[in-house]
Amino acid sequence: MKKSITLALLFLSVFAFAQQKTIDEKVEALIKQMTIEEKIGQLNQYTGDNAATGPITINPNKQAEIKKGLIGSMLNVLGTKYTRQYQELAMQSRLKIPLLFGQDVVHGYKTTFPIPLAEAASWDLEAMELSARISATEAAASGIHWTFAPMVDISRDPRWGRVMEGAGEDTYLGSKIAYARVKGFQVNLGDVNSVMACVKHFAAYGAAVGGRDYNSVDMSNRMLWETYLPPFKAALDAGAATFMNSFNDLNGIPATGNSYLLRDVLKGKWNFQGFVVSDWGSIGEMVSHGYVKDNKEAALSAITAGSDMDMESNTYRYNLEKLVEENKVPIALVDDAVKRILRKKFELGLFDDPYKFCNPEREQRELNNPEHTKAAREIAAKSIVLLKNERDVLPLSKGLKTIAFIGPMVKSKRDNHGFWAVDLKDIDSSYIVSQWEGVERKVGKRTKILYAKGCGVESKSKEGFAEALNVASQAEVIILSIGENWNKSGEAKSKSNLQLPGVQEELVKELQKTGKPIVILINAGRPLIFNWTADNMPTIVYTWWLGSEAGNAIADVLFGDYNPSGKLPMTFPRDEGQIPIYYNHFNTGRPSINEDKIYKSAYIDLPNSPKFPFGYGLSYTTFEYSNLKLSKKEMKNNETITVSVNIKNTGSVKGEEVVQLYLRDKVGSVVRPIIELKDFQKITLNRGETKTIEFTIDNQKLSFYNNALELVSEPGEFDLMIGSSSADIRLRDSFELVN
Ligand code: GLC
């Protein structure tokens, strides 16, 4: 049996190599026919005529340009009808090179999933892979070949609005999620259910100074390699077809023109064979950075550094030919970029059939697939984080007579969709389930639901308070849904103030005076600050922006049809003054937990601890951790230690627990974090059930980048911690790495 599998694998790899060889031959044959204008055309990407996700540049007559083969890719063109129209223009060009259609399918196409940061809170890698796969299926059915996702930027700064697009602050969790999402998008690249992934934003964009979008980034290469690059490498290991560079300058050099990042690391050390697209206009923006004096120098810098395709800056279009003529850019550089792009077009099968992704019947079917809706509801429920449930108000009884459902988010549809929802203008958005609709469907005729908006999200007006108090007075339980609007987190949405906006927290205070049980839902794209609510309200649920099934998922959790299992992928600060705040920090010489009252690394006006820590989230049940065992207390580099632990569901309902394994390298040739996530398992336990789970400690889990940028593991003692969050360590042990 084994022999036949080996033979089959051998045949497949030979076939794949033969096929690839064929593609390479086709690329070589095609590029030999291309003029310099046609080559540069392949490096040129424009947005569709009626959509922009960046500052509009003055663009020529795109239709005419496509027919001349001077545009190689479009973005923000949606649907089989429109992509076909553009593709038909490309088929009128001399060489009939098909267009690539790219789109920000970041958390869903028509079916929208929780924003990526919310999905990360599920810690469910299979669920996130499925979400990406469904997003790819719907996008591919609508003529899209390529998604500008996953965004894998690590960030420790919730002032940065783009945290909503990523997987949070942790490199290990972020790397696992990056891998899963790429696998989901590219489940079988070339078939009509897959799209090319685009790993972004390369690199370290999430470390912008002050959390201000597009701002500078400055860090040691050691920190870059240890914290910010691993998720990109994980995505590459998953087979990511493309990368997107980032807007920021990194250590003084814009990522777009950063040959260390693009040539040395990505295309050199990592041997990336796909292509790099610039972010919107980022090549031309190097003039604004003051890194180059004009667009011609920008084009020279970017193509030399390894940016293959120019999104919307017109820089390659108007300067590359001249640079080649002046022998400032070797034609080989242009050819390399062109070949990388053509190779992907062949791999997608677009030369065989430029319209293979333009099937209206498939589009209709996939955009209305009940399986997608079901999956979105399940993933949304898994992404919800229960922050407090002190008086067991949750789950709500289905026998309640009257509920007051109050707040500016209750009937909103658009907010559930989040920032990067695809703007499907010609699709009615009524399919997005509001929280009101979700609860209404859940309780049916049994329970009367009273509604009051209470206040706006940003408004300072308290006019609605009286009505809110009035409906509250008639109800047994109050559900209050507040937060931030969908367009207050995301690109170009950095905030200096993370407090709940408007007068929402004052509404909380007024409703608290009623003395009735209140369930607070907080909808946001990032960690917000709500200290009074967190300190004074016993029942709080973080519902992020959960996508088109938000209402149903929230109702499933509120009424106990799904027991919440989410865990925070980012630290929640008490105050903006604590930022950057993250769990896996170094100890310093005067740690904040020092017994010394004065000389310690702490604020004199605020506790050092966060409001809610990384990895935190409650359940309607409880879990007991016991019987931690290590297979041995010493290991060599080529050995492993098996860690086993018993987890028991000690509550009254079935539930899921994310068991987290943390390590601390006690002494290193560079200082090491006091705690680092190195593994996790999300397990399901029926009431009273106990499971023994195992982890394997291998050399990779002990390794880090030293100052020489070598990935090393050093002999010495390691603390091992098993916990329900980074601040709720249930069991501890230690072991030694020996030579
Ligand atoms: C935007 C974003 C990037 C997106 C691109 C295309 O500026 O930075 O994430 O993929 O432009 O919309």
PDB file of N, CA, C and O in Angstrom, residues 124-145:
ATOM      1  N   ASP A 124     -10.013  29.050  16.192  1.00  0.00           N
ATOM      2  CA  ASP A 124     -10.444  27.832  15.496  1.00  0.00           C
ATOM      3  C   ASP A 124      -9.889  27.881  14.075  1.00  0.00           C
ATOM      4  O   ASP A 124     -10.491  28.479  13.165  1.00  0.00           O
ATOM      5  N   LEU A 125      -8.742  27.252  13.867  1.00  0.00           N
ATOM      6  CA  LEU A 125      -8.032  27.357  12.593  1.00  0.00           C
ATOM      7  C   LEU A 125      -8.838  26.740  11.461  1.00  0.00           C
ATOM      8  O   LEU A 125      -8.857  27.252  10.340  1.00  0.00           O
ATOM      9  N   GLU A 126      -9.524  25.653  11.753  1.00  0.00           N
ATOM     10  CA  GLU A 126     -10.348  25.027  10.710  1.00  0.00           C
ATOM     11  C   GLU A 126     -11.485  25.960  10.290  1.00  0.00           C
ATOM     12  O   GLU A 126     -11.809  26.096   9.115  1.00  0.00           O
ATOM     13  N   ALA A 127     -12.077  26.615  11.274  1.00  0.00           N
ATOM     14  CA  ALA A 127     -13.172  27.542  10.967  1.00  0.00           C
ATOM     15  C   ALA A 127     -12.669  28.698  10.106  1.00  0.00           C
ATOM     16  O   ALA A 127     -13.321  29.117   9.157  1.00  0.00           O
ATOM     17  N   MET A 128     -11.468  29.175  10.423  1.00  0.00           N
ATOM     18  CA  MET A 128     -10.930  30.302   9.653  1.00  0.00           C
ATOM     19  C   MET A 128     -10.536  29.875   8.250  1.00  0.00           C
ATOM     20  O   MET A 128     -10.686  30.629   7.291  1.00  0.00           O
ATOM     21  N   GLU A 129     -10.066  28.657   8.119  1.00  0.00           N
ATOM     22  CA  GLU A 129      -9.757  28.147   6.775  1.00  0.00           C
ATOM     23  C   GLU A 129     -11.038  28.008   5.964  1.00  0.00           C
ATOM     24  O   GLU A 129     -11.105  28.397   4.791  1.00  0.00           O
ATOM     25  N   LEU A 130     -12.084  27.519   6.619  1.00  0.00           N
ATOM     26  CA  LEU A 130     -13.376  27.366   5.928  1.00  0.00           C
ATOM     27  C   LEU A 130     -13.915  28.730   5.500  1.00  0.00           C
ATOM     28  O   LEU A 130     -14.407  28.908   4.388  1.00  0.00           O
ATOM     29  N   SER A 131     -13.808  29.700   6.392  1.00  0.00           N
ATOM     30  CA  SER A 131     -14.277  31.054   6.080  1.00  0.00           C
ATOM     31  C   SER A 131     -13.558  31.606   4.847  1.00  0.00           C
ATOM     32  O   SER A 131     -14.169  32.158   3.937  1.00  0.00           O
ATOM     33  N   ALA A 132     -12.252  31.383   4.794  1.00  0.00           N
ATOM     34  CA  ALA A 132     -11.483  31.849   3.628  1.00  0.00           C
ATOM     35  C   ALA A 132     -11.896  31.079   2.377  1.00  0.00           C
ATOM     36  O   ALA A 132     -12.027  31.638   1.287  1.00  0.00           O
ATOM     37  N   ARG A 133     -12.163  29.779   2.552  1.00  0.00           N
ATOM     38  CA  ARG A 133     -12.526  28.970   1.390  1.00  0.00           C
ATOM     39  C   ARG A 133     -13.867  29.422   0.810  1.00  0.00           C
ATOM     40  O   ARG A 133     -14.028  29.559  -0.399  1.00  0.00           O
ATOM     41  N   ILE A 134     -14.812  29.698   1.691  1.00  0.00           N
ATOM     42  CA  ILE A 134     -16.128  30.154   1.207  1.00  0.00           C
ATOM     43  C   ILE A 134     -15.996  31.531   0.562  1.00  0.00           C
ATOM     44  O   ILE A 134     -16.580  31.803  -0.488  1.00  0.00           O
ATOM     45  N   SER A 135     -15.184  32.386   1.171  1.00  0.00           N
ATOM     46  CA  SER A 135     -14.962  33.718   0.583  1.00  0.00           C
ATOM     47  C   SER A 135     -14.380  33.578  -0.816  1.00  0.00           C
ATOM     48  O   SER A 135     -14.800  34.258  -1.752  1.00  0.00           O
ATOM     49  N   ALA A 136     -13.430  32.651  -0.956  1.00  0.00           N
ATOM     50  CA  ALA A 136     -12.809  32.427  -2.259  1.00  0.00           C
ATOM     51  C   ALA A 136     -13.820  31.880  -3.253  1.00  0.00           C
ATOM     52  O   ALA A 136     -13.885  32.314  -4.409  1.00  0.00           O
ATOM     53  N   THR A 137     -14.641  30.953  -2.810  1.00  0.00           N
ATOM     54  CA  THR A 137     -15.643  30.357  -3.704  1.00  0.00           C
ATOM     55  C   THR A 137     -16.589  31.413  -4.249  1.00  0.00           C
ATOM     56  O   THR A 137     -16.863  31.471  -5.451  1.00  0.00           O
ATOM     57  N   GLU A 138     -17.045  32.302  -3.359  1.00  0.00           N
ATOM     58  CA  GLU A 138     -17.997  33.338  -3.807  1.00  0.00           C
ATOM     59  C   GLU A 138     -17.299  34.364  -4.689  1.00  0.00           C
ATOM     60  O   GLU A 138     -17.830  34.801  -5.710  1.00  0.00           O
ATOM     61  N   ALA A 139     -16.070  34.730  -4.322  1.00  0.00           N
ATOM     62  CA  ALA A 139     -15.341  35.727  -5.114  1.00  0.00           C
ATOM     63  C   ALA A 139     -15.017  35.160  -6.497  1.00  0.00           C
ATOM     64  O   ALA A 139     -15.251  35.800  -7.522  1.00  0.00           O
ATOM     65  N   ALA A 140     -14.528  33.924  -6.528  1.00  0.00           N
ATOM     66  CA  ALA A 140     -14.164  33.287  -7.809  1.00  0.00           C
ATOM     67  C   ALA A 140     -15.389  33.119  -8.689  1.00  0.00           C
ATOM     68  O   ALA A 140     -15.337  33.285  -9.903  1.00  0.00           O
ATOM     69  N   ALA A 141     -16.528  32.850  -8.051  1.00  0.00           N
ATOM     70  CA  ALA A 141     -17.772  32.704  -8.824  1.00  0.00           C
ATOM     71  C   ALA A 141     -18.203  34.041  -9.411  1.00  0.00           C
ATOM     72  O   ALA A 141     -19.044  34.085 -10.308  1.00  0.00           O
ATOM     73  N   SER A 142     -17.646  35.108  -8.888  1.00  0.00           N
ATOM     74  CA  SER A 142     -18.029  36.449  -9.349  1.00  0.00           C
ATOM     75  C   SER A 142     -16.947  37.085 -10.199  1.00  0.00           C
ATOM     76  O   SER A 142     -16.873  38.314 -10.307  1.00  0.00           O
ATOM     77  N   GLY A 143     -16.065  36.262 -10.739  1.00  0.00           N
ATOM     78  CA  GLY A 143     -15.081  36.776 -11.693  1.00  0.00           C
ATOM     79  C   GLY A 143     -13.768  37.215 -11.098  1.00  0.00           C
ATOM     80  O   GLY A 143     -12.883  37.675 -11.805  1.00  0.00           O
ATOM     81  N   ILE A 144     -13.622  37.068  -9.766  1.00  0.00           N
ATOM     82  CA  ILE A 144     -12.390  37.520  -9.085  1.00  0.00           C
ATOM     83  C   ILE A 144     -11.358  36.396  -9.091  1.00  0.00           C
ATOM     84  O   ILE A 144     -11.683  35.247  -8.829  1.00  0.00           O
ATOM     85  N   HIS A 145     -10.108  36.728  -9.415  1.00  0.00           N
ATOM     86  CA  HIS A 145      -9.038  35.721  -9.462  1.00  0.00           C
ATOM     87  C   HIS A 145      -8.135  35.775  -8.239  1.00  0.00           C
ATOM     88  O   HIS A 145      -7.308  34.877  -8.042  1.00  0.00           O
TER      89      HIS A 145
END
